[in-house]
Short mmCIF file of C-alpha atoms and ligand atoms in Angstrom, two decimals:
data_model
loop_
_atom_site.label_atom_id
_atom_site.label_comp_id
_atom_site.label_asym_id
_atom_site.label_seq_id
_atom_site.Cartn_x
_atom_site.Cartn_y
_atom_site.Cartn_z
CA UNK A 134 51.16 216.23 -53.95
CA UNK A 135 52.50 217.65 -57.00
CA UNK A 136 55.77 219.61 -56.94
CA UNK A 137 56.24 222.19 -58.92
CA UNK A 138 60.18 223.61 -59.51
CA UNK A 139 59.67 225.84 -62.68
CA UNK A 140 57.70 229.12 -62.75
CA UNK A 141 56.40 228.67 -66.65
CA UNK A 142 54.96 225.10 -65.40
CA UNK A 143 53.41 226.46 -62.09
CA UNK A 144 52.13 229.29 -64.63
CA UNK A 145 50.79 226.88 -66.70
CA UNK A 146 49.51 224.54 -63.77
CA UNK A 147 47.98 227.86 -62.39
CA UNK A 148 46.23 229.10 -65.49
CA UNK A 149 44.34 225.80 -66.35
CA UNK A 150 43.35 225.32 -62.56
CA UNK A 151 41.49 228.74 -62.79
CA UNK A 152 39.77 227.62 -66.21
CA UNK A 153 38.56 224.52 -64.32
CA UNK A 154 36.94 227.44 -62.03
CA UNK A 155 38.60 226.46 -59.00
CA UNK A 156 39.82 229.02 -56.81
CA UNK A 157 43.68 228.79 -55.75
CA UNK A 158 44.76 229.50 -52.33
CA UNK A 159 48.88 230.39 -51.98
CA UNK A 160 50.76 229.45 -48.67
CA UNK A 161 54.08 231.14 -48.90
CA UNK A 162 56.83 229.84 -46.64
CA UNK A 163 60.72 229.30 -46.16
CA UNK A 164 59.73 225.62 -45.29
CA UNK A 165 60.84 223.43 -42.46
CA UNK A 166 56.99 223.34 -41.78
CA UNK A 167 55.77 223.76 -38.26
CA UNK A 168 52.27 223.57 -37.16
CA UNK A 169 51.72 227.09 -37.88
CA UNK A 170 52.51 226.44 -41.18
CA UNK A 171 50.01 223.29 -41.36
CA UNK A 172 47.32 225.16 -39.75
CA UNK A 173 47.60 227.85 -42.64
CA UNK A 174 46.77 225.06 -45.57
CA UNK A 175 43.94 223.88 -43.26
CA UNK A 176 42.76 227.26 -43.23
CA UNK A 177 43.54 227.70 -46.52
CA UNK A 178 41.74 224.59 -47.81
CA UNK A 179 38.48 226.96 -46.44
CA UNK A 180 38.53 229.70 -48.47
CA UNK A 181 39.62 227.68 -51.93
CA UNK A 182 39.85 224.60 -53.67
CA UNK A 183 43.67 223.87 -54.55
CA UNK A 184 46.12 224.91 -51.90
CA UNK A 185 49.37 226.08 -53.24
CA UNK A 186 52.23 226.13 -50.57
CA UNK A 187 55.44 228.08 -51.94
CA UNK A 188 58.55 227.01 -50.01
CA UNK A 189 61.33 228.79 -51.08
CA UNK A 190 64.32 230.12 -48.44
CA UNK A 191 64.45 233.15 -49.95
CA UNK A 192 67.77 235.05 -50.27
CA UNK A 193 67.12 238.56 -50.59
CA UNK A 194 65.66 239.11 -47.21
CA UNK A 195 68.81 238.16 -45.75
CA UNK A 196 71.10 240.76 -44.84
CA UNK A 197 75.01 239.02 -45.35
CA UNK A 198 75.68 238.62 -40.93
CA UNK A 199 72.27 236.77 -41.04
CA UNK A 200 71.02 232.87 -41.36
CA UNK A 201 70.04 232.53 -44.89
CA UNK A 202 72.92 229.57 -44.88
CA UNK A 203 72.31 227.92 -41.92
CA UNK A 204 68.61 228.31 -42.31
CA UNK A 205 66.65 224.98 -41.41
CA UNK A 206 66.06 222.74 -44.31
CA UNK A 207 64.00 219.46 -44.92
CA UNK A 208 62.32 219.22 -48.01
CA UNK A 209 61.38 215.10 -47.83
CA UNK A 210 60.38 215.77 -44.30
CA UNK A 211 58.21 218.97 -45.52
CA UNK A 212 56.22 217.25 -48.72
CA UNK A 213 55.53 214.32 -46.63
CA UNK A 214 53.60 216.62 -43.59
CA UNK A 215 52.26 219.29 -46.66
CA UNK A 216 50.41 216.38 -48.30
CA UNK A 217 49.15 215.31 -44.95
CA UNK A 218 47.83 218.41 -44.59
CA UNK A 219 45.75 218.72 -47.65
CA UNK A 220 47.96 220.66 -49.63
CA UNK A 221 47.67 219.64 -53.45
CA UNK A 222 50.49 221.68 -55.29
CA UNK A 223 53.96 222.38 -53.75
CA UNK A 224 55.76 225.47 -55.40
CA UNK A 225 59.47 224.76 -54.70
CA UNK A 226 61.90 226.47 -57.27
CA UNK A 227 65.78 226.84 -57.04
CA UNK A 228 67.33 230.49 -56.22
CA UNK A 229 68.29 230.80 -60.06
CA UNK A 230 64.94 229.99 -61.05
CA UNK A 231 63.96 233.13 -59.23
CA UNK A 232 66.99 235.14 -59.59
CA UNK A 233 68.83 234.17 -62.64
CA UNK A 234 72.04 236.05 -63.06
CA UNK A 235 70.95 238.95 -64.83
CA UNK A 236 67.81 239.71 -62.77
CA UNK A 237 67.45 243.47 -61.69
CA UNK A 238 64.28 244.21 -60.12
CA UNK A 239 63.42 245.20 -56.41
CA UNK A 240 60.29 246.44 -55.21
CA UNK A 241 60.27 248.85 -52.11
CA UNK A 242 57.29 249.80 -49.94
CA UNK A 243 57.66 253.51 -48.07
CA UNK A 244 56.31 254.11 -44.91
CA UNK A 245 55.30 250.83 -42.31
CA UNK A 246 58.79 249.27 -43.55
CA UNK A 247 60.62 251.67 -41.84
CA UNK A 248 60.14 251.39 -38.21
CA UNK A 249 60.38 248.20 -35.99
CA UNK A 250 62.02 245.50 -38.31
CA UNK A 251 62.18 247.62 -40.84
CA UNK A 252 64.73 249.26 -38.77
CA UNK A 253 66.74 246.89 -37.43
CA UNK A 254 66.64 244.64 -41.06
CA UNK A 255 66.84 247.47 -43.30
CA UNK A 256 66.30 245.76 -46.38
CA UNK A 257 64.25 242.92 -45.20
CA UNK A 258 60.98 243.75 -46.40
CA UNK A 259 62.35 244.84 -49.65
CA UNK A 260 63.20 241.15 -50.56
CA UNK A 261 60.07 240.11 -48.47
CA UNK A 262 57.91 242.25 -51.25
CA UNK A 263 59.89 241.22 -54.56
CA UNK A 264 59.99 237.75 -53.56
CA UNK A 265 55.95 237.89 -52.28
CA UNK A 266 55.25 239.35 -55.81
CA UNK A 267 57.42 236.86 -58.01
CA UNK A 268 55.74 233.91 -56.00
CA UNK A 269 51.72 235.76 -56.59
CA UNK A 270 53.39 236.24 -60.40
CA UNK A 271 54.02 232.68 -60.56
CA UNK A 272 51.06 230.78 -58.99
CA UNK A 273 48.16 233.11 -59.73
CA UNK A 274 46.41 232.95 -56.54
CA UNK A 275 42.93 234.01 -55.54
CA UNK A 276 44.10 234.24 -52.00
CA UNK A 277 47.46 234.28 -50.01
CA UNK A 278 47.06 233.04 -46.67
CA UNK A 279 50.05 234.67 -43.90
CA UNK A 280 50.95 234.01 -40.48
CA UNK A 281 49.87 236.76 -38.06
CA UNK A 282 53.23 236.06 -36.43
CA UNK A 283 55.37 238.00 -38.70
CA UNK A 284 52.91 240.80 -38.39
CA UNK A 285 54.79 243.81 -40.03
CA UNK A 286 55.37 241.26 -43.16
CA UNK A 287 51.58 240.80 -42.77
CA UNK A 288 50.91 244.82 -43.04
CA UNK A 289 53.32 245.04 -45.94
CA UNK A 290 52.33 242.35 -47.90
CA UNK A 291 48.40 243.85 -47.75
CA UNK A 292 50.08 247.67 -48.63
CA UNK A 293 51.84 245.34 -51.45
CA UNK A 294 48.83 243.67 -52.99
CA UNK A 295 47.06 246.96 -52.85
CA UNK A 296 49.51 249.52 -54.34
CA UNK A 297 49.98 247.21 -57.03
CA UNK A 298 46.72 246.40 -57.42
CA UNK A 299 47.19 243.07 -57.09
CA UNK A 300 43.83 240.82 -57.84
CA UNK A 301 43.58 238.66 -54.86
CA UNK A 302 42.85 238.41 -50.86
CA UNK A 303 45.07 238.68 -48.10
CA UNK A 304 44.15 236.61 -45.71
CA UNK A 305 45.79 236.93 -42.22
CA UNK A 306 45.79 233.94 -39.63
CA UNK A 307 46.27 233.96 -35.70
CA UNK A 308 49.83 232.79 -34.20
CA UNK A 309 49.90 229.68 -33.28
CA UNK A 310 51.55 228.29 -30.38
CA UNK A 311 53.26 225.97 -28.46
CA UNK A 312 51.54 224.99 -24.84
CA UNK A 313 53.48 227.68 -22.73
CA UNK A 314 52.70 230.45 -25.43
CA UNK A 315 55.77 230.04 -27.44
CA UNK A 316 54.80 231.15 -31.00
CA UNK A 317 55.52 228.80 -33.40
CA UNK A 318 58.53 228.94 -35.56
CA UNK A 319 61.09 227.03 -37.83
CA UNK A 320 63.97 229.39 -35.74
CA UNK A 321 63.04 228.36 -32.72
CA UNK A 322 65.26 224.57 -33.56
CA UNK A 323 68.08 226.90 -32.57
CA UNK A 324 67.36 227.04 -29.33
CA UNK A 325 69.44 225.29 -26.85
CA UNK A 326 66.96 223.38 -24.18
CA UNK A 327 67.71 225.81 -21.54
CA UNK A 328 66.93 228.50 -23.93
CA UNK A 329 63.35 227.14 -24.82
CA UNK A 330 62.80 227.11 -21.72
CA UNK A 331 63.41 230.25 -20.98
CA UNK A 332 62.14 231.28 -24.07
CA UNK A 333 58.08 231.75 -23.19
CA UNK A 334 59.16 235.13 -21.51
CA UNK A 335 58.20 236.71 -24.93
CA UNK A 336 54.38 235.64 -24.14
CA UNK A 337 54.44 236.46 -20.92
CA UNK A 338 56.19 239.75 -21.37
CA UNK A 339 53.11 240.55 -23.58
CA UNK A 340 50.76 238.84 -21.24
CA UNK A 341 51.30 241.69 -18.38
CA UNK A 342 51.48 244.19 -20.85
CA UNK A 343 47.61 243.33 -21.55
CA UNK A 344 46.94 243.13 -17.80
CA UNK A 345 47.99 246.60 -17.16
CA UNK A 346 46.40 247.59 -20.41
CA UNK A 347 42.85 245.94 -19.14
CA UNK A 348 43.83 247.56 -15.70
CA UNK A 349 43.43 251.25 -17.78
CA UNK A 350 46.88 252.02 -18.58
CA UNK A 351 46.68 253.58 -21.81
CA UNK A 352 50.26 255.22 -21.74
CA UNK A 353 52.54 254.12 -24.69
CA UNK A 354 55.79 254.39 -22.65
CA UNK A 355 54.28 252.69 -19.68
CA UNK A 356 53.39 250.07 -21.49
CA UNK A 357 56.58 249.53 -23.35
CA UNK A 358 58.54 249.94 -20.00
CA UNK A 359 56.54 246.88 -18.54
CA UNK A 360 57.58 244.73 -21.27
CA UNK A 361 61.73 246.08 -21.22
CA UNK A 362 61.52 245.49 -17.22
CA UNK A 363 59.97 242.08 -17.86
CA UNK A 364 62.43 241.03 -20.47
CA UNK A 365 65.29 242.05 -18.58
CA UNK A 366 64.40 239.87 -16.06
CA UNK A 367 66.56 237.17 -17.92
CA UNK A 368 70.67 238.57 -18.78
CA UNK A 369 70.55 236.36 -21.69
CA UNK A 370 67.57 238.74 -23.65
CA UNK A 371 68.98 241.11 -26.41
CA UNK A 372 66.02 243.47 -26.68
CA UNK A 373 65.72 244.93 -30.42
CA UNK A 374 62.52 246.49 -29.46
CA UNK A 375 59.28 245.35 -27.43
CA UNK A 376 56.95 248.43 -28.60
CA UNK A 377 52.96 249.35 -28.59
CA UNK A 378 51.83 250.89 -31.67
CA UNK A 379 48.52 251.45 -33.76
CA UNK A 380 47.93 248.25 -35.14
CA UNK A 381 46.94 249.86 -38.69
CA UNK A 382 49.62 252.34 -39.25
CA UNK A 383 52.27 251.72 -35.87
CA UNK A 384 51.67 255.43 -35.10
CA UNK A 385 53.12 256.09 -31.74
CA UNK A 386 50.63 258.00 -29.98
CA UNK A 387 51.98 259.40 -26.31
CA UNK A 388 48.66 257.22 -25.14
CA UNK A 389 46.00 255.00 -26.58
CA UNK A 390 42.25 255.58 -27.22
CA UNK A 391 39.02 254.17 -27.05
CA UNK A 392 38.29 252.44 -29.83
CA UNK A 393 41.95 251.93 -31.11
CA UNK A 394 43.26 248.67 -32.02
CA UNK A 395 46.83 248.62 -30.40
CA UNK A 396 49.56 245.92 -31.73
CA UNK A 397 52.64 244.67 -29.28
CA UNK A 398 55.28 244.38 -31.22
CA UNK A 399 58.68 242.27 -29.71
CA UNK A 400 62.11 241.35 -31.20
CA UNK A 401 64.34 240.12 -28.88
CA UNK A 402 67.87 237.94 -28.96
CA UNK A 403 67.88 234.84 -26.43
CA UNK A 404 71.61 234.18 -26.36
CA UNK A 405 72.11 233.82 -30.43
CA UNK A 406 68.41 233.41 -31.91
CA UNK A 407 66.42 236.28 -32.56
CA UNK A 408 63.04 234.86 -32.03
CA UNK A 409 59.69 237.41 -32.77
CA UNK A 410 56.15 237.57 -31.69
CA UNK A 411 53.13 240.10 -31.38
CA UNK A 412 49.91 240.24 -30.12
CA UNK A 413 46.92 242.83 -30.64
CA UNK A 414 44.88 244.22 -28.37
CA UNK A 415 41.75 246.20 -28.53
CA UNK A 416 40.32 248.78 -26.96
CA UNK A 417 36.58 249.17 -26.01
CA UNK A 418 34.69 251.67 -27.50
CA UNK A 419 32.58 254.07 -25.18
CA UNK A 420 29.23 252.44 -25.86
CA UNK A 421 30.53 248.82 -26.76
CA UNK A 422 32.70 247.53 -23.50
CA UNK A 423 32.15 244.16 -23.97
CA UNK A 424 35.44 242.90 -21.65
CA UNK A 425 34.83 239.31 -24.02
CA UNK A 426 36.36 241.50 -27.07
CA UNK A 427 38.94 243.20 -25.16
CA UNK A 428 42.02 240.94 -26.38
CA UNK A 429 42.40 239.85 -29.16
CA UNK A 430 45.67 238.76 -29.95
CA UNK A 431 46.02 236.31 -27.24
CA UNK A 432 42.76 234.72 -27.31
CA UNK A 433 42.40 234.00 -30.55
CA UNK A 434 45.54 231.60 -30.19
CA UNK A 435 44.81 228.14 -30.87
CA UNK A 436 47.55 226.42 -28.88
CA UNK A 437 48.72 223.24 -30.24
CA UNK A 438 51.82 221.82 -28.94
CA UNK A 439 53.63 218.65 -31.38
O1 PAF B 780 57.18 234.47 -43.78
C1 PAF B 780 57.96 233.85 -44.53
O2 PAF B 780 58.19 232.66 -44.38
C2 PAF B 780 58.65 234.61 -45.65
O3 PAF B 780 58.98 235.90 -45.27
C3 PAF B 780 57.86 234.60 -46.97
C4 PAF B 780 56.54 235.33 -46.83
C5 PAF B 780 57.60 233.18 -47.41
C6 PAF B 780 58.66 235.30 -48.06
O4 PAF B 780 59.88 234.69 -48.28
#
């Protein structure tokens, strides 16, 4: 594994990889790997030759009453389960490295960022995208590889990469999770036992959401009321939101149709962690009703417990 700290020598490193021919495949992450993270270099290792993984806790998509300090952090433990995994290059600079004192530039994306996290981060996805262009910038990527888990930062990223015609592929991968449906993530170390217990209610909030949804309920609000009356069946759930939206463009449509892909969307506190998860569902079409294609965000999960 070679690790990488300065962006002229990942540049560098970058450049002569793609005169070699290879193609270079970027991981970004805050680190404290999971195997979410892991499955995204195996997956990654598919579509190129060299597997970049950036791991960089990055400030500006912290808001100041959030965890950017108390963050989780092992970088010995990290290398040693990203080489296991096949990856070959490990981008890991310091916060001046990316923000030296005099740096100045933000990027903001209109539009998806607003709603959902958007809303309840306001500037979130504004150091997501300046952050997710310095790291493309710096390791000149063929494809980036993201976790459909943080599905909004998915969307943005791919509006990102487009507007500013960006020359690579987005690649989005299912959510993986634990063995009661937990999704996979370095937050969830703040949870108390009692609260990771308690804390599959986010999968199974979104689990009868798809039952009443393959029962025919195409009504937005209905649908969002069966997750809130789920959710609240525990005092200790904060709910930011628990929405269904288009999956595309998170229009809010007073009901579904045939044919649209609809995304469930939930933020919730469990006593101090805000933990995150989604999962899409699609409808039939009229003339293709195969009930095999019906969900897709849950049965596409690969569940892998540690
Ligand atoms: O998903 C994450 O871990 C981060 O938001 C990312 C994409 C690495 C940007 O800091």
């Amino acid at each position: 594994l070679k690790i990488i700290k300065n962006i002229k020598e990942m540049q560098a490193t970058s450049e002569k990889i793609r005169t070699e021919g290879k193609k270079i495949v970027l991981v970004p992450t805050m680190g404290y790997l999971h195997n979410g993270h892991l499955s995204l270099i195996r997956q990654g290792k598919e579509h190129g030759d060299v597997a970049n993984m950036s791991l960089f806790v990055n400030p500006t998509q912290f808001a100041p009453n959030e965890d950017f300090e108390k963050y989780p952090r092992n970088f010995e433990k990290d290398c040693f389960s990203a080489e296991k995994s096949g990856c070959d290059i490990l981008f890991a600079p310091e916060a001046s490295e990316m923000y030296p004192s005099d740096y100045a530039s933000f990027i903001n994306i209109g539009g998806i960022t607003k709603k959902f996290e958007g809303a309840f981060r306001p500037n979130h996805f504004k150091g997501v995208a300046t952050v997710v262009a310095k790291l493309f910038n710096a390791t000149k990527p063929h494809f980036a590889i993201f976790g459909q888990k943080d599905y909004q930062q998915s969307l943005v990223v791919k509006r990102l990469a487009e507007d500013l015609n960006f020359d690579l592929t987005i690649i989005v991968a299912p959510t993986v999770r634990e063995a009661d449906g937990l999704a996979m993530s370095s937050r969830n170390v703040y949870l108390s036992p009692e609260e990771r217990s308690k804390a599959t209610i986010l999968f199974t909030a979104m689990e009868e959401a798809i039952e009443a949804i393959q029962a025919g309920e195409r009504r937005r609000k209905v649908i969002n009321a069966i997750m809130h009356n789920h959710l609240r069946k525990l005092p200790e759930i904060k709910i930011d939101y628990a929405s269904a939206a288009d999956a595309s463009n998170f229009d809010e449509p007073e009901e579904f149709v045939q044919g649209q892909l609809i995304v469930l969307l939930l933020a919730v506190y469990l006593g101090k962690t805000r933990l995150i998860d989604n999962a899409l569902v699609s409808l039939p079409s009229a003339i293709s009703s195969k009930p095999k294609s019906f969900i897709d965000g849950l049965e596409h999960i690969e569940r892998q417990s540690d």
